[in-house]
XYZ file of C-alpha atoms in Angstrom:
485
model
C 0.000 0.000 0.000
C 1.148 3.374 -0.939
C 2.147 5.758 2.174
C -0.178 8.126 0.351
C -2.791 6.268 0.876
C -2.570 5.648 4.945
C -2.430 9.086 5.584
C -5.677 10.235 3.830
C -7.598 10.312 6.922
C -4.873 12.308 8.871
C -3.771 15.962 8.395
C 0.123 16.114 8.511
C 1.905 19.535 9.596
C 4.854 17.967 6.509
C 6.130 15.636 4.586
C 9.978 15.326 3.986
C 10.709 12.478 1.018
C 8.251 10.494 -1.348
C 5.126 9.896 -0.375
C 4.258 7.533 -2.769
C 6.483 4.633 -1.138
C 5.568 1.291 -0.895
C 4.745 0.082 2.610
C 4.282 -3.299 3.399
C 3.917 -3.034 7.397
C 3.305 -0.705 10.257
C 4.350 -0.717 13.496
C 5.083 1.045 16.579
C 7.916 -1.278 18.106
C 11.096 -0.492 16.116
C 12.479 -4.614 17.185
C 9.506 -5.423 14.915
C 10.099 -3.324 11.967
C 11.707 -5.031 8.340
C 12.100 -3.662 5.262
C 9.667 -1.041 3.404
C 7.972 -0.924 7.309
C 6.570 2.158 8.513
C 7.477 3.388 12.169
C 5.357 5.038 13.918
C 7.182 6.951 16.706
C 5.016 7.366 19.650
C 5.567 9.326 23.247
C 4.839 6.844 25.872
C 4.500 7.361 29.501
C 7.391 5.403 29.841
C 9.160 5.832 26.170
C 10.055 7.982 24.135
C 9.250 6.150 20.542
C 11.174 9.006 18.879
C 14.400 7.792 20.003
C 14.700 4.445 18.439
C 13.722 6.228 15.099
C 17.701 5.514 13.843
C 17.005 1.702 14.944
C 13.768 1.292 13.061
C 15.539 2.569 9.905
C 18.226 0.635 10.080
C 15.911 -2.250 10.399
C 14.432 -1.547 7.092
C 11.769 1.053 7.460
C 11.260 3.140 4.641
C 8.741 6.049 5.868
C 8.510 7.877 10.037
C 5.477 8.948 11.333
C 6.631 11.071 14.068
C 5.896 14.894 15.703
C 9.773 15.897 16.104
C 11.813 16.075 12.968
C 15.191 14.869 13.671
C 18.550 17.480 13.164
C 19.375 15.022 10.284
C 17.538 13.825 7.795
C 18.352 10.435 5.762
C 17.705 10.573 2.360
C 16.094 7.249 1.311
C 13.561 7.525 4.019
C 9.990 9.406 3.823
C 8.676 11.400 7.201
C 5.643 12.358 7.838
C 5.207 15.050 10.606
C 1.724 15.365 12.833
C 0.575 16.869 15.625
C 0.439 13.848 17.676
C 1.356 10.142 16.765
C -1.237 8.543 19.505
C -4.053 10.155 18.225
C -3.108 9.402 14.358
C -1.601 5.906 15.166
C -4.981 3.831 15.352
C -6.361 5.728 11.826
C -3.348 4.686 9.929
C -3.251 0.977 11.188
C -7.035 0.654 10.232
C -6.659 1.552 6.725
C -3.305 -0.272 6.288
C -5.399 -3.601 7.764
C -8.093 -2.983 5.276
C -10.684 -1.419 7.831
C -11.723 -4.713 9.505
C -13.849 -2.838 12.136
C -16.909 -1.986 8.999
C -16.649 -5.673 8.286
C -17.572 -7.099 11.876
C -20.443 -5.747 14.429
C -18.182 -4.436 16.645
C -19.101 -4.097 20.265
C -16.799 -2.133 22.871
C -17.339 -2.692 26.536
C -15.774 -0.507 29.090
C -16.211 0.667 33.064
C -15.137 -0.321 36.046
C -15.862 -3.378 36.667
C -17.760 -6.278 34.679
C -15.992 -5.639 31.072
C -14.431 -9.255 31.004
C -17.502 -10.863 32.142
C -19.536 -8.933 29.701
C -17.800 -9.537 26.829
C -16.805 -12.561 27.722
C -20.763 -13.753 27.620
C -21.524 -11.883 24.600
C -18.814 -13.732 23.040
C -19.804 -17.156 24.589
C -23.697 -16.315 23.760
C -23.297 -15.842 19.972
C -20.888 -18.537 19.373
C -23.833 -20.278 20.795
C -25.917 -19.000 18.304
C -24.149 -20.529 15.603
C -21.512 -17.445 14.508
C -18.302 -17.086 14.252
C -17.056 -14.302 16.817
C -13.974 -12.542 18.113
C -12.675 -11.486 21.749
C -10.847 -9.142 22.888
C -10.628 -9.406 26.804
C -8.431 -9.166 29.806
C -8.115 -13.033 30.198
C -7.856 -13.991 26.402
C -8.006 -12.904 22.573
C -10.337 -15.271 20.605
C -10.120 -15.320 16.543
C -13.400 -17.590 17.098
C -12.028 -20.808 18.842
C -8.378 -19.979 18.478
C -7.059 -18.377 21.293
C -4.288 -15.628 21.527
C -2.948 -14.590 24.856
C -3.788 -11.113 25.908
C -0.891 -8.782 27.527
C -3.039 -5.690 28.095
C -7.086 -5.054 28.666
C -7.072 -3.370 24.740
C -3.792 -4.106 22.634
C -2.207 -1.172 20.484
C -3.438 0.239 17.795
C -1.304 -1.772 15.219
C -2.658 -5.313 17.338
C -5.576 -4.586 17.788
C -6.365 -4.005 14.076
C -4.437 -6.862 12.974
C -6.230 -8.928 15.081
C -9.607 -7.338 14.041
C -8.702 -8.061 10.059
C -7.531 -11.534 11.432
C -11.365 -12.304 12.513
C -12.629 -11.248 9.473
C -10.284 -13.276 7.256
C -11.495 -16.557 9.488
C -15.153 -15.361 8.700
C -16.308 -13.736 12.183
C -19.419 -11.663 12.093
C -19.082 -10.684 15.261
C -16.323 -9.011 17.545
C -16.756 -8.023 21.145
C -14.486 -6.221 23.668
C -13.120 -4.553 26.601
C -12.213 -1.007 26.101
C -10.213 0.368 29.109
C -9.432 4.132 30.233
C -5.995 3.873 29.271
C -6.847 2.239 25.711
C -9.436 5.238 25.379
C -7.369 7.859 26.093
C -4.655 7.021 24.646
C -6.401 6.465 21.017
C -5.484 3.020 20.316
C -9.017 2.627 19.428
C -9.079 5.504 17.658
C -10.249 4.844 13.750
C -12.691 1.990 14.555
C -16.399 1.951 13.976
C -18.487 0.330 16.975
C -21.839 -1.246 15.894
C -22.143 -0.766 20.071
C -21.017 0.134 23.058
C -21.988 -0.306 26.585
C -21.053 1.312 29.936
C -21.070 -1.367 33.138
C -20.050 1.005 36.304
C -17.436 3.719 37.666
C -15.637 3.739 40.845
C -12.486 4.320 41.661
C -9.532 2.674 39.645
C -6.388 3.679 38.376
C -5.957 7.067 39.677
C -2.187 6.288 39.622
C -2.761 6.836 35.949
C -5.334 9.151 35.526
C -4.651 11.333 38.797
C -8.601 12.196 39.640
C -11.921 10.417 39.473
C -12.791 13.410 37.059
C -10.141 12.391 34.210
C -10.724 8.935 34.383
C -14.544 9.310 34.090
C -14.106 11.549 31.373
C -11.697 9.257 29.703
C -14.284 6.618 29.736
C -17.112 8.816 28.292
C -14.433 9.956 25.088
C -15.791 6.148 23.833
C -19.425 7.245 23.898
C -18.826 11.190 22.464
C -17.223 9.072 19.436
C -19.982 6.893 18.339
C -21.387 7.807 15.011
C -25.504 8.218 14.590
C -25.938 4.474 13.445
C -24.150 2.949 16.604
C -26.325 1.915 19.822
C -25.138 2.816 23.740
C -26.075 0.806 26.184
C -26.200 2.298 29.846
C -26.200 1.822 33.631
C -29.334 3.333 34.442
C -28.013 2.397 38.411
C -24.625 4.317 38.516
C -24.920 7.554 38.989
C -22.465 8.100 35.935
C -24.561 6.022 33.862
C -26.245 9.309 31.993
C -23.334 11.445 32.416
C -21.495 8.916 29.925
C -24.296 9.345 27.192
C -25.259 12.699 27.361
C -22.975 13.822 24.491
C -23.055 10.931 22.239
C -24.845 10.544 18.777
C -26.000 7.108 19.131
C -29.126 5.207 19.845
C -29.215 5.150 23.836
C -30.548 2.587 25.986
C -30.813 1.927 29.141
C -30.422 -1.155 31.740
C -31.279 -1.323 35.467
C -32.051 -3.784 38.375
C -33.921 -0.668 40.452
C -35.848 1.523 38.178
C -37.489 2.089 35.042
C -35.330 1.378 31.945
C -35.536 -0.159 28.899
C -34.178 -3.393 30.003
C -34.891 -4.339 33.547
C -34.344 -7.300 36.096
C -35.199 -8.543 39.784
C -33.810 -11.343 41.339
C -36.715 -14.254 42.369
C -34.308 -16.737 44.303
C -30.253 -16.987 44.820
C -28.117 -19.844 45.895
C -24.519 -20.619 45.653
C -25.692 -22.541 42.447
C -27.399 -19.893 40.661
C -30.226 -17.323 40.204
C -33.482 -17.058 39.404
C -34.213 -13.910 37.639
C -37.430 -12.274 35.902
C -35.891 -10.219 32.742
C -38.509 -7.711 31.298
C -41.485 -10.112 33.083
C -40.336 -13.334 31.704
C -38.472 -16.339 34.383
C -34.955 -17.216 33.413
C -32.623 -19.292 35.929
C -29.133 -18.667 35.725
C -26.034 -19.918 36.505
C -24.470 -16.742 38.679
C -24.464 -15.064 41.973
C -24.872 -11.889 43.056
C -26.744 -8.101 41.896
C -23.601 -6.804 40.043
C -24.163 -10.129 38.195
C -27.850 -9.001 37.196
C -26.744 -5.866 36.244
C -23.726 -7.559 33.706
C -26.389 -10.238 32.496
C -29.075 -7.156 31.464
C -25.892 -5.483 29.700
C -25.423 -8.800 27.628
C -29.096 -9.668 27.241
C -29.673 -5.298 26.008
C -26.519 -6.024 23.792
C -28.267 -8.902 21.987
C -31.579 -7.602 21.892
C -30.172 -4.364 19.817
C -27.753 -6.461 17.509
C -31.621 -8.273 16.619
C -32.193 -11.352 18.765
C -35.302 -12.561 20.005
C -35.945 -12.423 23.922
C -36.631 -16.174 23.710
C -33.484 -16.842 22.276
C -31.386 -14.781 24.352
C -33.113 -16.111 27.884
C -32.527 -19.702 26.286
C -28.835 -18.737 25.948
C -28.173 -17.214 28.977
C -29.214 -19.846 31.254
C -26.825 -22.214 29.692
C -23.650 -19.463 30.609
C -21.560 -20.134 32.730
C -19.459 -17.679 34.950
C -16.231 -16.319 33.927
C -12.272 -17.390 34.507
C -11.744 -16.150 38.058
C -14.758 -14.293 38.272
C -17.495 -15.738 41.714
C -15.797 -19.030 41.046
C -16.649 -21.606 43.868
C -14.182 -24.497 44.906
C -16.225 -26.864 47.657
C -13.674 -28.727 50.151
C -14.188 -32.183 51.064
C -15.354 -30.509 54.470
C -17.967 -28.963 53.568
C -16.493 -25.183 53.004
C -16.843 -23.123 49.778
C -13.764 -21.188 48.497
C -14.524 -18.614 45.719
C -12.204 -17.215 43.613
C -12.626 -13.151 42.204
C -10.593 -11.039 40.521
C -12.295 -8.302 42.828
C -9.331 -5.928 42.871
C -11.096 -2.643 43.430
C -13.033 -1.346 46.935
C -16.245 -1.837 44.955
C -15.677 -4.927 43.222
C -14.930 -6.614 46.458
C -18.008 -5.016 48.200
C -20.133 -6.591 45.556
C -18.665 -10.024 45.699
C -18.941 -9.870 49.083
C -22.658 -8.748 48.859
C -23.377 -11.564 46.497
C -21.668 -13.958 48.902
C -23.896 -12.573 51.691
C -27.043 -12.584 49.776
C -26.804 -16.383 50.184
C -25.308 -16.804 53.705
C -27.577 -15.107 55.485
C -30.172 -17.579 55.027
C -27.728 -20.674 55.965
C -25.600 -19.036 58.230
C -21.745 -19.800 58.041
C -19.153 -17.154 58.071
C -17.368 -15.299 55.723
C -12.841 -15.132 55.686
C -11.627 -13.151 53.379
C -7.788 -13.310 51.356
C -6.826 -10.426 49.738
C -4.225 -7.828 48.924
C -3.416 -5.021 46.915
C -1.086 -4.369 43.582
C 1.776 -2.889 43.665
C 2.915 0.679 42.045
C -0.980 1.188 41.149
C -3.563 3.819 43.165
C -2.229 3.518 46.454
C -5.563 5.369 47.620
C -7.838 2.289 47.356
C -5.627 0.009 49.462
C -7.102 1.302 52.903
C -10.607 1.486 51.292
C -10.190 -2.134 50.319
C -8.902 -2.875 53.794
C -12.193 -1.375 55.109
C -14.484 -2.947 52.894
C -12.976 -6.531 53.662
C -13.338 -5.792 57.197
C -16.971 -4.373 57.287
C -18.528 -7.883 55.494
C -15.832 -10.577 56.566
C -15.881 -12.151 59.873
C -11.833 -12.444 59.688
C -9.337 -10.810 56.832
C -6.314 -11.803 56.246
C -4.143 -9.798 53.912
C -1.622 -10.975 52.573
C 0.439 -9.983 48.860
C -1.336 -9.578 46.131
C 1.256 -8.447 42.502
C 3.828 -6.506 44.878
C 5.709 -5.875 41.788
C 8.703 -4.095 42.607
C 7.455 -2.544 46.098
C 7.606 -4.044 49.322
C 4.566 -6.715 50.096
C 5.050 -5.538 53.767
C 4.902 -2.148 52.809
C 1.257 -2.907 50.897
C -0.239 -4.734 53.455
C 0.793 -1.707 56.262
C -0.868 0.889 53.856
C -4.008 -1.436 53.831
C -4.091 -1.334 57.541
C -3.676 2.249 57.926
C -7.479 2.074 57.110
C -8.073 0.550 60.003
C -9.115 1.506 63.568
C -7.834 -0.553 66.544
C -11.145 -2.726 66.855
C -11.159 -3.479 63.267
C -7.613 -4.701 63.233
C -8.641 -7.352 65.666
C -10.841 -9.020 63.369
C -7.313 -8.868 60.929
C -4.177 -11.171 60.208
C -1.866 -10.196 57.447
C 0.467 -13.216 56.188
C 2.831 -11.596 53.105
C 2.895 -15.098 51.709
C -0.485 -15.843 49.461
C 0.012 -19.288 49.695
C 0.477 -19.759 53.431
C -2.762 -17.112 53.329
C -4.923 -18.986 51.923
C -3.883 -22.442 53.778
C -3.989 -20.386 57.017
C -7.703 -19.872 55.900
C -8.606 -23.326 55.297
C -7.578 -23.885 58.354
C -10.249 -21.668 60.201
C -12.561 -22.871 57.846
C -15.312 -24.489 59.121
C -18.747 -26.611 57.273
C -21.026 -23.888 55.897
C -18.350 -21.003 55.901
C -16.946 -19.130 52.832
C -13.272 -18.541 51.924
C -13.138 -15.388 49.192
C -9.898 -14.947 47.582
C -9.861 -12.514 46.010
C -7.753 -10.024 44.018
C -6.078 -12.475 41.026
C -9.125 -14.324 39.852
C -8.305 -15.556 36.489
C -3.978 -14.862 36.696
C -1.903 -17.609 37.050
C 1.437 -15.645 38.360
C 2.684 -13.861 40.830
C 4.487 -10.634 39.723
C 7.950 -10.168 42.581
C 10.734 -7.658 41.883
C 9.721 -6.991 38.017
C 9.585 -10.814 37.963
C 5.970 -13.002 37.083
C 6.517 -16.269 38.723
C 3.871 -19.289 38.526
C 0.753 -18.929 40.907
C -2.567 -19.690 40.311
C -5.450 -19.336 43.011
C -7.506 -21.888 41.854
C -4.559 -24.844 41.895
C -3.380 -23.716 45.558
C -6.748 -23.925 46.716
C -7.158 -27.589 44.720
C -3.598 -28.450 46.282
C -4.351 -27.488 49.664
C -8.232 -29.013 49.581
C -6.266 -32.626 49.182
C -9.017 -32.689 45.151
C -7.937 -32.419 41.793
């Protein structure tokens, strides 16, 4: 494809060389590039694309998108000047990948919580329907039933489109995914067309990134203010952003709640550890999930399908055959007669709704509730005494313990969590650094009827130490200690 071509959707401040070279990749990783590539020379939080611009040439790239001419100029390569590589980086990949975003129904998820289990079922749901679909999640990319492993919530620009014209070459109608804050405001979505998009929750989350609850709300609501006219918007009609996020967008808007009029509404009938019973716009479905915030993430999949033209019928059939998540509610019964649940609850109001959930059951059976968790290093440290206290409020005994320390002290985490907490709430506390002697320490206070939550990792399966990811999975130590397989 002609360099011409990519950049006629994109305004460039100048061109230095031929802009009719021949480009036969883009990319944003100079140890990628080969020959007739074009760099793209981005401004990271952490990097400074711009200097590895005499790497990518000598690698072979023929053309530079970048914002800072060099002092020196080499001949036999093109550059192509704008006012800002993130926001042009997504527009370029999607024509160079042949647009694959107008060939799919596209539908972005994003929020606080609930993206991966949203997508996730929509995903699930229509393969069930007989399509071929894509995924692109937290846990795992899915080109249908190929799966690609996933290093970020939304991949760059470059991978994400390549993955996107990927599902269309193995004939998927259908693409769903997460959209995070960071992917959003950084632009790597920027150039795609959403048949959809649907808002789950805000709270508080990744303020080490965003710095206040103001910027990262209005990060997520950039998603909705790009929609074009012919795109739908699905909203929380329960969070008090819900309407804030729509109020500026040009697409169809509809609305989802579990506590007021909306266009698609739900009340729970009966809950167990098993499952739900639900009524979804006055008709019974039984389900195979625990827990409100559930409700709330099954209307968001059941609205989703009912704009992209499914019967009700159909959809109720389909979602009471889901089943929950990777690491999301997931129970693990010991042989005596205690429940462990796994959840990736890593925010103050994720873990207050898993905890909810688990309560909404135990308080009919009685049983208490011990909860493992921790909190993630170099991220908001703000929310690790609010997580402290909301573990404390609905557990009968915490114990925290390390969580992804990364690079700062475990210790140090777990001290910050207790600084939440007054002198009678620290009685009810332990705090073990190691996760796995954690969670055996909690099996051993276990008793029949009680619940373990462990919470915080959910579907991972390491342990990130010192800038180092080392094998750990929740689910096997739990297996392992239980004595099951």
């Amino acid at each position: 494809m002609k360099l011409s071509e990519l950049l006629k959707n994109i305004t460039p401040i100048a061109i230095h060389g031929n802009a009719e070279v021949e480009i036969t990749g883009v990319n944003i990783d100079s140890r990628k590039i080969a020959n007739g590539h074009l760099f793209i020379a981005m401004k990271g939080t952490q990097v400074d694309g711009h200097q590895f611009i005499g790497k990518a040439i000598e690698q072979g790239a023929v053309a530079v998108l970048l914002e800072d001419m060099p002092n020196t100029l080499n001949d036999n390569v093109t550059y192509v000047q704008v006012e800002s590589t993130e926001n042009t980086a997504g527009k370029v990949a999607t024509l160079f990948y042949g647009d694959p975003s107008h060939k799919l129904k596209l539908v972005g998820v994003t929020g606080t919580n609930g993206k991966t289990t949203i997508a996730t079922l929509l995903y699930n749901m229509f393969r069930e329907f007989g399509y071929k679909v894509g995924l692109l999640s937290t846990v795992c990319n899915y080109i249908d039933d190929k799966a690609i492993p996933a290093d970020h919530t939304t991949p760059d620009p470059i991978e994400l489109n390549q993955l996107l014209a990927d599902m269309v070459a193995a004939g998927c109608e259908y693409a769903f995914m997460e959209c995070s804050s960071h992917a959003i405001h950084q632009h790597r979505i920027g150039g795609l067309d959403f048949t959809g998009a649907i808002f789950t929750n805000l709270t508080r989350d990744h303020l080490d990134y965003h710095k206040t609850f103001e910027n990262y709300r209005n990060a997520k609501k950039m998603f909705f203010d790009g929609l074009s006219k012919h795109a739908f918007a699905i909203t929380n009609a329960d969070d008090k952003n819900g309407m804030i996020m729509v109020q500026n967008t040009k697409a169809t808007i509809k609305t989802y709640s579990t506590k007021r009029m909306a266009d698609f509404r739900a009340k729970i009938l009966e809950c167990h550890f098993e499952g739900m019973y639900l009524e979804i716009d006055g008709k019974e479905v039984g389900v195979q999930f625990i827990g409100k915030f559930n409700v709330s993430n099954l209307l968001a999949v059941y609205g989703a399908a009912k704009m992209l033209g499914k019967s009700t019928d159909e959809i109720l059939l389909a979602l009471s055959t889901l089943k929950s998540v990777n690491g999301r509610l997931e129970p693990i019964q010991s042989p005596e007669g205690f429940t462990a649940i796994v959840d990736y609850a890593h925010t103050p109001d994720a873990l207050e709704n898993v905890l909810t959930a688990i309560h909404d059951v135990l308080d009919n059976k009685g049983g208490h509730i011990i909860t493992v968790c921790g909190a993630g290093g170099h991220r908001d440290k703000g929310k690790r005494p609010l997580m402290a206290q909301e573990a404390v409020k609905q557990s009968d005994t915490v114990i925290l313990t390390s969580d992804n320390p990364r690079d700062e002290d475990p210790q140090a985490i777990i001290n910050d969590m207790m600084a939440g907490l007054d002198a009678t709430q620290r009685k009810k506390v332990l705090n073990i650094v190691d996760r796995k002697e954690a969670i055996r320490t909690a099996a051993m206070m276990a008793k029949r009827g009680d619940v373990i939550l462990v919470a915080g990792k959910g579907h991972e399966t390491y342990q990130e130490i010192n800038g180092v990811k080392h094998h750990f999975d929740d689910h096997e130590v739990i297996r392992e200690i239980f004595g099951i397989k």
